[in-house]
mmCIF file of C-alpha atoms and ligand atoms in Angstrom:
data_model
loop_
_atom_site.group_PDB
_atom_site.id
_atom_site.type_symbol
_atom_site.label_atom_id
_atom_site.label_comp_id
_atom_site.label_asym_id
_atom_site.label_seq_id
_atom_site.Cartn_x
_atom_site.Cartn_y
_atom_site.Cartn_z
ATOM 1 C CA MET A 30 151.704 31.280 231.017
ATOM 2 C CA MET A 31 148.300 30.300 229.696
ATOM 3 C CA THR A 32 144.806 30.208 231.059
ATOM 4 C CA GLN A 33 143.120 26.962 232.033
ATOM 5 C CA GLN A 34 140.660 27.537 229.198
ATOM 6 C CA GLN A 35 143.487 27.832 226.641
ATOM 7 C CA ALA A 36 145.173 24.728 227.994
ATOM 8 C CA LEU A 37 142.011 22.633 227.793
ATOM 9 C CA GLU A 38 141.033 23.847 224.324
ATOM 10 C CA ILE A 39 144.240 22.222 223.128
ATOM 11 C CA VAL A 40 143.421 19.013 225.000
ATOM 12 C CA LYS A 41 140.073 18.961 223.263
ATOM 13 C CA ARG A 42 141.729 19.069 219.851
ATOM 14 C CA HIS A 43 143.744 15.955 220.662
ATOM 15 C CA ARG A 44 141.430 13.858 222.846
ATOM 16 C CA ASN A 45 139.944 11.820 219.946
ATOM 17 C CA ASN A 46 137.598 9.218 221.424
ATOM 18 C CA ARG A 47 139.343 8.851 224.758
ATOM 19 C CA VAL A 48 137.707 9.024 228.148
ATOM 20 C CA VAL A 49 138.436 12.348 229.859
ATOM 21 C CA VAL A 50 138.335 12.361 233.647
ATOM 22 C CA THR A 51 138.122 15.831 235.194
ATOM 23 C CA THR A 52 138.121 16.965 238.777
ATOM 24 C CA MET A 53 137.897 20.178 240.803
ATOM 25 C CA SER A 54 138.434 23.454 238.922
ATOM 26 C CA ALA A 55 138.802 21.745 235.533
ATOM 27 C CA VAL A 56 135.205 20.498 235.772
ATOM 28 C CA PRO A 57 133.268 23.617 234.671
ATOM 29 C CA THR A 58 135.896 24.587 232.084
ATOM 30 C CA TRP A 59 135.859 21.156 230.427
ATOM 31 C CA ALA A 60 132.076 20.897 230.682
ATOM 32 C CA ALA A 61 131.792 24.171 228.737
ATOM 33 C CA LEU A 62 134.108 22.800 226.042
ATOM 34 C CA SER A 63 132.762 19.262 225.736
ATOM 35 C CA ASP A 64 129.608 17.281 226.375
ATOM 36 C CA SER A 65 130.682 13.788 225.437
ATOM 37 C CA PRO A 66 129.408 10.702 227.267
ATOM 38 C CA LEU A 67 133.089 9.828 227.507
ATOM 39 C CA ASP A 68 133.627 12.832 229.799
ATOM 40 C CA PHE A 69 133.615 11.764 233.422
ATOM 41 C CA HIS A 70 133.521 14.613 235.905
ATOM 42 C CA PHE A 71 134.905 13.127 239.098
ATOM 43 C CA ILE A 72 132.944 15.310 241.427
ATOM 44 C CA PRO A 73 131.940 14.575 244.119
ATOM 45 C CA SER A 74 135.410 13.089 244.287
ATOM 46 C CA ALA A 75 137.752 11.327 246.639
ATOM 47 C CA MET A 76 140.476 13.861 247.371
ATOM 48 C CA GLY A 77 143.443 13.407 245.062
ATOM 49 C CA HIS A 78 142.253 10.161 243.522
ATOM 50 C CA ALA A 79 141.392 11.082 239.931
ATOM 51 C CA PRO A 80 144.623 9.431 238.647
ATOM 52 C CA ASP A 81 143.652 6.138 240.297
ATOM 53 C CA LEU A 82 140.117 6.283 238.953
ATOM 54 C CA GLY A 83 141.451 7.033 235.483
ATOM 55 C CA LEU A 84 143.941 4.171 235.740
ATOM 56 C CA GLY A 85 141.122 1.801 236.629
ATOM 57 C CA ILE A 86 139.180 2.798 233.519
ATOM 58 C CA ALA A 87 142.315 2.544 231.386
ATOM 59 C CA LEU A 88 143.110 -0.951 232.681
ATOM 60 C CA ALA A 89 139.513 -2.058 232.203
ATOM 61 C CA ARG A 90 139.232 -0.639 228.676
ATOM 62 C CA PRO A 91 142.732 -0.760 227.177
ATOM 63 C CA GLU A 92 141.387 -0.015 223.688
ATOM 64 C CA ARG A 93 139.996 3.320 224.853
ATOM 65 C CA GLY A 94 142.656 5.461 226.482
ATOM 66 C CA VAL A 95 142.103 7.907 229.306
ATOM 67 C CA ILE A 96 143.122 11.534 229.833
ATOM 68 C CA VAL A 97 142.998 12.768 233.437
ATOM 69 C CA LEU A 98 142.770 16.519 234.099
ATOM 70 C CA ASN A 99 144.188 16.814 237.585
ATOM 71 C CA GLY A 100 145.160 19.854 239.627
ATOM 72 C CA ASP A 101 148.373 20.631 241.460
ATOM 73 C CA GLY A 102 146.711 20.590 244.865
ATOM 74 C CA CYS A 103 145.026 17.286 243.964
ATOM 75 C CA MET A 104 148.358 15.842 242.863
ATOM 76 C CA LEU A 105 150.009 16.740 246.143
ATOM 77 C CA MET A 106 147.322 14.842 248.022
ATOM 78 C CA ASN A 107 148.248 11.607 246.264
ATOM 79 C CA LEU A 108 151.829 11.637 245.008
ATOM 80 C CA GLY A 109 151.902 7.884 245.472
ATOM 81 C CA SER A 110 149.578 7.563 242.494
ATOM 82 C CA LEU A 111 152.555 8.504 240.260
ATOM 83 C CA ILE A 112 154.292 5.360 241.479
ATOM 84 C CA THR A 113 151.123 3.340 240.959
ATOM 85 C CA LEU A 114 150.780 4.670 237.405
ATOM 86 C CA ALA A 115 154.395 3.809 236.639
ATOM 87 C CA ASN A 116 153.812 0.305 237.963
ATOM 88 C CA HIS A 117 150.863 -0.426 235.669
ATOM 89 C CA PRO A 118 151.502 0.342 232.009
ATOM 90 C CA ALA A 119 148.208 1.573 230.616
ATOM 91 C CA ASN A 120 146.945 4.003 228.036
ATOM 92 C CA ILE A 121 146.653 6.951 230.404
ATOM 93 C CA HIS A 122 147.816 10.558 230.086
ATOM 94 C CA LEU A 123 147.829 12.490 233.353
ATOM 95 C CA LEU A 124 147.742 16.278 233.030
ATOM 96 C CA ILE A 125 148.726 18.315 236.057
ATOM 97 C CA LEU A 126 147.125 21.741 235.664
ATOM 98 C CA ASP A 127 149.357 23.750 237.963
ATOM 99 C CA ASN A 128 147.938 27.104 238.982
ATOM 100 C CA GLY A 129 149.850 27.236 242.273
ATOM 101 C CA LEU A 130 146.606 27.395 244.223
ATOM 102 C CA TYR A 131 143.787 25.555 245.847
ATOM 103 C CA GLU A 132 141.448 27.307 243.447
ATOM 104 C CA VAL A 133 138.136 25.728 244.453
ATOM 105 C CA THR A 134 138.488 26.963 248.031
ATOM 106 C CA GLY A 135 138.973 30.538 246.904
ATOM 107 C CA GLY A 136 142.652 30.606 245.979
ATOM 108 C CA GLN A 137 144.996 29.719 248.827
ATOM 109 C CA PRO A 138 148.592 28.638 248.204
ATOM 110 C CA HIS A 139 149.399 24.996 248.849
ATOM 111 C CA ALA A 140 152.460 23.505 250.477
ATOM 112 C CA GLY A 141 154.287 22.939 247.186
ATOM 113 C CA VAL A 142 154.175 26.452 245.752
ATOM 114 C CA GLY A 143 157.538 27.585 244.456
ATOM 115 C CA HIS A 144 159.412 24.347 245.019
ATOM 116 C CA ALA A 145 157.376 21.314 243.904
ATOM 117 C CA ASP A 146 158.687 20.111 240.539
ATOM 118 C CA PHE A 147 156.004 17.799 239.215
ATOM 119 C CA ALA A 148 158.114 16.682 236.258
ATOM 120 C CA GLU A 149 160.931 15.569 238.550
ATOM 121 C CA LEU A 150 158.435 13.883 240.855
ATOM 122 C CA ALA A 151 156.940 11.983 237.933
ATOM 123 C CA ARG A 152 160.352 10.949 236.612
ATOM 124 C CA GLY A 153 161.430 9.923 240.064
ATOM 125 C CA ALA A 154 158.315 7.797 240.342
ATOM 126 C CA GLY A 155 159.378 5.900 237.247
ATOM 127 C CA ILE A 156 157.210 7.559 234.591
ATOM 128 C CA ARG A 157 159.230 7.508 231.375
ATOM 129 C CA ARG A 158 157.185 9.957 229.331
ATOM 130 C CA VAL A 159 157.110 13.300 231.123
ATOM 131 C CA TYR A 160 156.442 16.672 229.488
ATOM 132 C CA SER A 161 156.397 20.229 230.833
ATOM 133 C CA PHE A 162 154.857 23.283 229.206
ATOM 134 C CA ASP A 163 154.709 26.733 230.746
ATOM 135 C CA ASN A 164 153.159 28.761 227.950
ATOM 136 C CA HIS A 165 150.433 28.541 225.350
ATOM 137 C CA ASP A 166 152.687 28.437 222.292
ATOM 138 C CA SER A 167 154.859 25.588 223.527
ATOM 139 C CA TRP A 168 151.824 23.573 224.657
ATOM 140 C CA GLN A 169 150.144 24.138 221.313
ATOM 141 C CA ALA A 170 153.294 22.943 219.539
ATOM 142 C CA GLY A 171 153.947 19.959 221.794
ATOM 143 C CA ALA A 172 150.483 18.684 222.629
ATOM 144 C CA ALA A 173 150.127 16.311 219.681
ATOM 145 C CA GLU A 174 153.237 14.393 220.668
ATOM 146 C CA ALA A 175 152.642 14.554 224.419
ATOM 147 C CA LEU A 176 149.024 13.403 224.179
ATOM 148 C CA ALA A 177 149.743 10.599 221.728
ATOM 149 C CA GLY A 178 151.807 7.488 222.213
ATOM 150 C CA PRO A 179 151.877 4.935 224.975
ATOM 151 C CA GLY A 180 151.003 5.651 228.570
ATOM 152 C CA PRO A 181 151.534 6.302 231.270
ATOM 153 C CA ALA A 182 152.536 9.865 230.418
ATOM 154 C CA VAL A 183 152.551 12.872 232.710
ATOM 155 C CA ILE A 184 152.122 16.382 231.323
ATOM 156 C CA TRP A 185 152.789 19.310 233.638
ATOM 157 C CA LEU A 186 151.125 22.536 232.504
ATOM 158 C CA LYS A 187 151.715 25.856 234.236
ATOM 159 C CA ILE A 188 148.500 27.834 234.062
ATOM 160 C CA GLU A 189 147.215 31.096 235.507
ATOM 161 C CA GLY A 190 145.572 30.942 238.904
ATOM 162 C CA ARG A 191 142.179 32.509 239.479
ATOM 163 C CA LEU A 192 140.916 33.910 242.736
ATOM 164 C CA GLY A 193 137.343 33.864 243.967
ATOM 165 C CA GLN A 194 136.212 30.746 242.111
ATOM 166 C CA GLN A 195 133.078 28.900 243.184
ATOM 167 C CA THR A 196 132.988 25.288 244.311
ATOM 168 C CA PRO A 197 132.615 23.338 241.049
ATOM 169 C CA LYS A 198 129.481 21.375 240.295
ATOM 170 C CA PRO A 199 129.142 18.509 237.822
ATOM 171 C CA PRO A 200 126.920 19.169 234.806
ATOM 172 C CA ARG A 201 124.698 16.205 235.681
ATOM 173 C CA PRO A 202 124.169 13.842 238.632
ATOM 174 C CA MET A 203 126.713 11.084 239.183
ATOM 175 C CA SER A 204 124.225 8.312 238.423
ATOM 176 C CA GLU A 205 123.547 9.845 234.985
ATOM 177 C CA GLN A 206 127.250 10.325 234.327
ATOM 178 C CA ILE A 207 127.931 6.664 235.103
ATOM 179 C CA ALA A 208 125.053 5.444 232.950
ATOM 180 C CA ARG A 209 126.214 7.611 230.026
ATOM 181 C CA LEU A 210 129.816 6.536 230.367
ATOM 182 C CA GLN A 211 128.990 2.851 230.583
ATOM 183 C CA ALA A 212 126.662 3.084 227.610
ATOM 184 C CA ALA A 213 129.424 4.804 225.633
ATOM 185 C CA LEU A 214 131.810 2.058 226.699
ATOM 186 C CA GLU A 215 129.163 -0.439 225.572
ATOM 187 C CA LEU A 216 128.737 -1.984 228.996
ATOM 188 C CA PRO A 217 125.518 -3.413 230.404
ATOM 189 C CA GLY A 218 124.111 -1.146 233.132
ATOM 190 C CA MET B 26 141.191 -21.217 257.283
ATOM 191 C CA LEU B 27 142.065 -19.032 254.325
ATOM 192 C CA ASP B 28 145.262 -19.504 252.356
ATOM 193 C CA GLY B 29 146.640 -18.070 249.129
ATOM 194 C CA PRO B 30 145.925 -20.901 246.702
ATOM 195 C CA SER B 31 142.355 -21.488 247.906
ATOM 196 C CA VAL B 32 141.574 -17.750 247.949
ATOM 197 C CA ALA B 33 142.991 -17.251 244.441
ATOM 198 C CA ALA B 34 141.009 -20.220 243.141
ATOM 199 C CA ALA B 35 137.782 -19.060 244.799
ATOM 200 C CA LEU B 36 138.130 -15.555 243.386
ATOM 201 C CA GLU B 37 138.770 -16.903 239.912
ATOM 202 C CA ASP B 38 135.701 -19.084 240.260
ATOM 203 C CA CYS B 39 133.679 -15.987 241.211
ATOM 204 C CA GLY B 40 134.852 -14.137 238.099
ATOM 205 C CA VAL B 41 136.874 -11.600 240.072
ATOM 206 C CA SER B 42 139.108 -9.745 237.624
ATOM 207 C CA HIS B 43 141.589 -7.966 239.910
ATOM 208 C CA VAL B 44 142.829 -8.027 243.488
ATOM 209 C CA ILE B 45 143.969 -4.546 244.500
ATOM 210 C CA TRP B 46 146.029 -4.630 247.606
ATOM 211 C CA VAL B 47 148.349 -3.340 250.236
ATOM 212 C CA PRO B 48 149.097 -6.528 252.178
ATOM 213 C CA ASP B 49 149.506 -7.064 255.893
ATOM 214 C CA SER B 50 151.519 -9.900 257.393
ATOM 215 C CA VAL B 51 148.696 -12.442 257.109
ATOM 216 C CA LEU B 52 147.436 -11.461 253.648
ATOM 217 C CA GLY B 53 151.046 -11.068 252.556
ATOM 218 C CA SER B 54 151.551 -14.819 252.773
ATOM 219 C CA TRP B 55 149.059 -15.149 249.903
ATOM 220 C CA GLU B 56 151.297 -13.133 247.565
ATOM 221 C CA PRO B 57 152.828 -16.059 245.649
ATOM 222 C CA ALA B 58 149.408 -17.474 244.801
ATOM 223 C CA LEU B 59 147.892 -14.103 243.893
ATOM 224 C CA SER B 60 150.837 -12.775 241.895
ATOM 225 C CA GLY B 61 151.124 -16.068 240.071
ATOM 226 C CA SER B 62 147.569 -16.055 238.791
ATOM 227 C CA GLN B 63 146.446 -14.485 235.523
ATOM 228 C CA ARG B 64 142.957 -14.068 236.858
ATOM 229 C CA PRO B 65 142.495 -12.363 239.151
ATOM 230 C CA THR B 66 145.326 -9.991 238.328
ATOM 231 C CA LEU B 67 147.151 -8.531 241.328
ATOM 232 C CA LEU B 68 147.399 -4.733 241.354
ATOM 233 C CA ARG B 69 149.727 -3.115 243.886
ATOM 234 C CA VAL B 70 148.993 0.404 245.119
ATOM 235 C CA CYS B 71 150.932 2.648 247.486
ATOM 236 C CA ARG B 72 148.172 3.590 249.900
ATOM 237 C CA GLU B 73 144.781 2.134 250.610
ATOM 238 C CA GLY B 74 142.728 5.125 249.472
ATOM 239 C CA GLU B 75 144.123 4.490 246.014
ATOM 240 C CA ALA B 76 142.676 0.989 246.114
ATOM 241 C CA PHE B 77 139.114 2.278 246.347
ATOM 242 C CA ALA B 78 139.478 4.797 243.507
ATOM 243 C CA LEU B 79 141.263 2.243 241.325
ATOM 244 C CA ALA B 80 138.507 -0.267 242.062
ATOM 245 C CA ALA B 81 135.909 2.357 241.176
ATOM 246 C CA GLY B 82 137.552 2.973 237.800
ATOM 247 C CA LEU B 83 137.717 -0.736 237.084
ATOM 248 C CA VAL B 84 134.040 -1.177 237.964
ATOM 249 C CA LEU B 85 133.107 1.778 235.736
ATOM 250 C CA GLY B 86 135.010 0.003 232.979
ATOM 251 C CA GLY B 87 133.114 -3.248 233.528
ATOM 252 C CA LYS B 88 135.583 -5.237 235.642
ATOM 253 C CA LYS B 89 135.082 -7.024 238.949
ATOM 254 C CA PRO B 90 137.859 -6.074 241.382
ATOM 255 C CA VAL B 91 138.170 -6.789 245.098
ATOM 256 C CA ILE B 92 140.320 -4.960 247.642
ATOM 257 C CA PHE B 93 142.615 -6.653 250.174
ATOM 258 C CA ILE B 94 143.972 -4.374 252.927
ATOM 259 C CA GLN B 95 144.632 -4.211 256.640
ATOM 260 C CA CYS B 96 142.358 -2.408 259.118
ATOM 261 C CA THR B 97 144.904 0.410 259.463
ATOM 262 C CA GLY B 98 144.560 1.001 255.730
ATOM 263 C CA LEU B 99 140.793 0.932 256.022
ATOM 264 C CA PHE B 100 141.042 3.815 258.461
ATOM 265 C CA GLU B 101 143.299 5.720 256.059
ATOM 266 C CA ALA B 102 141.036 5.097 253.085
ATOM 267 C CA GLY B 103 137.865 6.602 254.536
ATOM 268 C CA ASP B 104 137.325 9.404 252.025
ATOM 269 C CA ALA B 105 137.961 7.179 249.020
ATOM 270 C CA LEU B 106 135.695 4.443 250.399
ATOM 271 C CA ARG B 107 132.939 6.963 251.104
ATOM 272 C CA ASN B 108 133.196 8.336 247.587
ATOM 273 C CA ALA B 109 133.233 4.985 245.758
ATOM 274 C CA VAL B 110 130.461 3.409 247.806
ATOM 275 C CA HIS B 111 128.193 6.335 248.632
ATOM 276 C CA ASP B 112 128.782 8.984 245.925
ATOM 277 C CA LEU B 113 129.363 6.646 242.980
ATOM 278 C CA LYS B 114 127.211 3.908 244.583
ATOM 279 C CA LEU B 115 129.485 1.116 243.420
ATOM 280 C CA PRO B 116 129.331 -2.346 245.030
ATOM 281 C CA ILE B 117 132.935 -2.449 246.223
ATOM 282 C CA PHE B 118 133.955 -5.657 248.016
ATOM 283 C CA MET B 119 136.864 -5.697 250.440
ATOM 284 C CA LEU B 120 138.740 -8.127 252.614
ATOM 285 C CA VAL B 121 140.278 -6.499 255.667
ATOM 286 C CA GLY B 122 142.836 -8.059 257.985
ATOM 287 C CA VAL B 123 142.061 -7.171 261.598
ATOM 288 C CA ARG B 124 145.303 -7.041 263.480
ATOM 289 C CA SER B 125 145.208 -8.242 267.151
ATOM 290 C CA TYR B 126 141.592 -9.448 266.845
ATOM 291 C CA TYR B 127 142.041 -12.611 268.927
ATOM 292 C CA ALA B 128 144.335 -10.980 271.475
ATOM 293 C CA HIS B 129 141.867 -8.128 271.900
ATOM 294 C CA ARG B 130 139.019 -10.558 272.500
ATOM 295 C CA GLN B 131 141.047 -12.240 275.217
ATOM 296 C CA GLY B 132 141.839 -8.902 276.845
ATOM 297 C CA LYS B 133 145.510 -9.355 276.035
ATOM 298 C CA SER B 134 146.086 -6.463 273.639
ATOM 299 C CA ASN B 135 146.315 -2.700 273.857
ATOM 300 C CA ASP B 136 146.127 -2.400 270.051
ATOM 301 C CA SER B 137 143.367 0.087 269.176
ATOM 302 C CA CYS B 138 142.821 -1.366 265.686
ATOM 303 C CA PRO B 139 140.336 -4.092 266.683
ATOM 304 C CA VAL B 140 138.472 -1.575 268.836
ATOM 305 C CA PHE B 141 137.606 0.628 265.881
ATOM 306 C CA THR B 142 137.401 -1.620 262.820
ATOM 307 C CA GLU B 143 133.801 -2.763 263.179
ATOM 308 C CA PRO B 144 132.421 0.611 264.367
ATOM 309 C CA ILE B 145 134.122 2.259 261.381
ATOM 310 C CA LEU B 146 132.525 -0.197 258.954
ATOM 311 C CA ARG B 147 129.131 0.356 260.549
ATOM 312 C CA ALA B 148 129.633 4.130 260.301
ATOM 313 C CA TRP B 149 130.448 3.792 256.586
ATOM 314 C CA GLN B 150 127.387 1.515 256.210
ATOM 315 C CA ILE B 151 129.351 -1.423 254.869
ATOM 316 C CA PRO B 152 127.787 -4.841 255.632
ATOM 317 C CA TYR B 153 130.492 -7.162 256.952
ATOM 318 C CA VAL B 154 131.170 -10.631 258.309
ATOM 319 C CA VAL B 155 134.025 -11.691 260.583
ATOM 320 C CA PHE B 156 136.033 -14.707 259.416
ATOM 321 C CA GLU B 157 137.760 -16.779 262.067
ATOM 322 C CA GLU B 158 139.884 -19.922 261.816
ATOM 323 C CA ARG B 159 136.974 -22.102 260.746
ATOM 324 C CA HIS B 160 136.113 -20.027 257.666
ATOM 325 C CA THR B 161 137.296 -21.133 254.246
ATOM 326 C CA ALA B 162 137.694 -19.727 250.758
ATOM 327 C CA ALA B 163 134.272 -21.182 249.967
ATOM 328 C CA ASP B 164 132.825 -18.861 252.624
ATOM 329 C CA LEU B 165 134.684 -15.961 251.047
ATOM 330 C CA ALA B 166 133.225 -16.841 247.664
ATOM 331 C CA ALA B 167 129.742 -17.033 249.194
ATOM 332 C CA ALA B 168 130.106 -13.622 250.864
ATOM 333 C CA TYR B 169 131.326 -12.091 247.595
ATOM 334 C CA ARG B 170 128.554 -13.654 245.536
ATOM 335 C CA GLN B 171 125.876 -12.530 247.969
ATOM 336 C CA ALA B 172 127.107 -8.932 247.947
ATOM 337 C CA GLN B 173 127.258 -8.934 244.136
ATOM 338 C CA ALA B 174 123.801 -10.471 243.840
ATOM 339 C CA GLU B 175 122.429 -7.752 246.098
ATOM 340 C CA ARG B 176 124.469 -5.099 244.220
ATOM 341 C CA ARG B 177 125.866 -3.778 247.469
ATOM 342 C CA PRO B 178 129.262 -3.237 249.032
ATOM 343 C CA GLY B 179 130.556 -5.805 251.473
ATOM 344 C CA ALA B 180 133.492 -6.607 253.699
ATOM 345 C CA VAL B 181 135.054 -9.727 255.085
ATOM 346 C CA LEU B 182 137.076 -9.092 258.224
ATOM 347 C CA VAL B 183 139.847 -11.607 258.675
ATOM 348 C CA ALA B 184 140.512 -12.130 262.383
ATOM 349 C CA GLU B 185 144.246 -12.110 263.059
HETATM 350 MG MG1 MG C 323 145.452 24.193 241.799
#
């Protein structure tokens, strides 16, 4: 097992100049690790829809590449997005940070605990590149390969759950985030 | 009256980059024209909420998508619509098929969809126009261009 912090430190090493979309409990952890205009904290969010938002950016900016830091509870809210990702080849790497909890609501189990196999779900959806890591050493060893190469790719990471977390807040207002991102993507505002 | 070829041509003329859709039986007849065009590109999603988040990502990346769904899907997509339009403040444009619209108006339908479609759009603060038989793809283009010029969301409801 690894902590969310350990998992995301490794992502940071391999993100290069890609857009990183975060949501829910990954928001404060990633914001403490990175302050790039290419970070997009999808909060306030639409429940479960970070993969779709990331896919939209990836399709719009194919030269860029997108990494989405999704949660397990978020993934369960929108399993159809795995099918949608498989249907639209794009430079997108979807990480499922699986702590077995709805962490942002204080740490309640969700309906998939103990039986949802996100790798099998992704493969069944038609994603060809699927990786699973359940400890820090294996993720450290495999991240370079998993986070490189063509998308869509799904990476399932088992991480430690935390109880008593606060509702995450974005590091800056949404309007500023969008302006920063679009400037970094060299788009007119 | 709207049809696939005229809608596809009007959207291309407007510079629309993508049509994101879950079709209904009326919009579904436009599939050959929409899937056959390079621009706009047709993007298929599994559920209508996905359409709004995918559209949001495309807009963030500088593209000009529109969403084609049925009213039932509009109801399903509420949270994603709210987020894209009101949290991210993106000018999302949608075309929504309203099942049983004419039958409802004539008092000949028990379908609840036409009862709630317009109140839902008003609740979500989405300006909309209802298209009946007489409306054409040129009207669709005009509605899209006006919404874009005013940098606001907009909906066209297609009476069915
Ligand atoms: Mg979780």
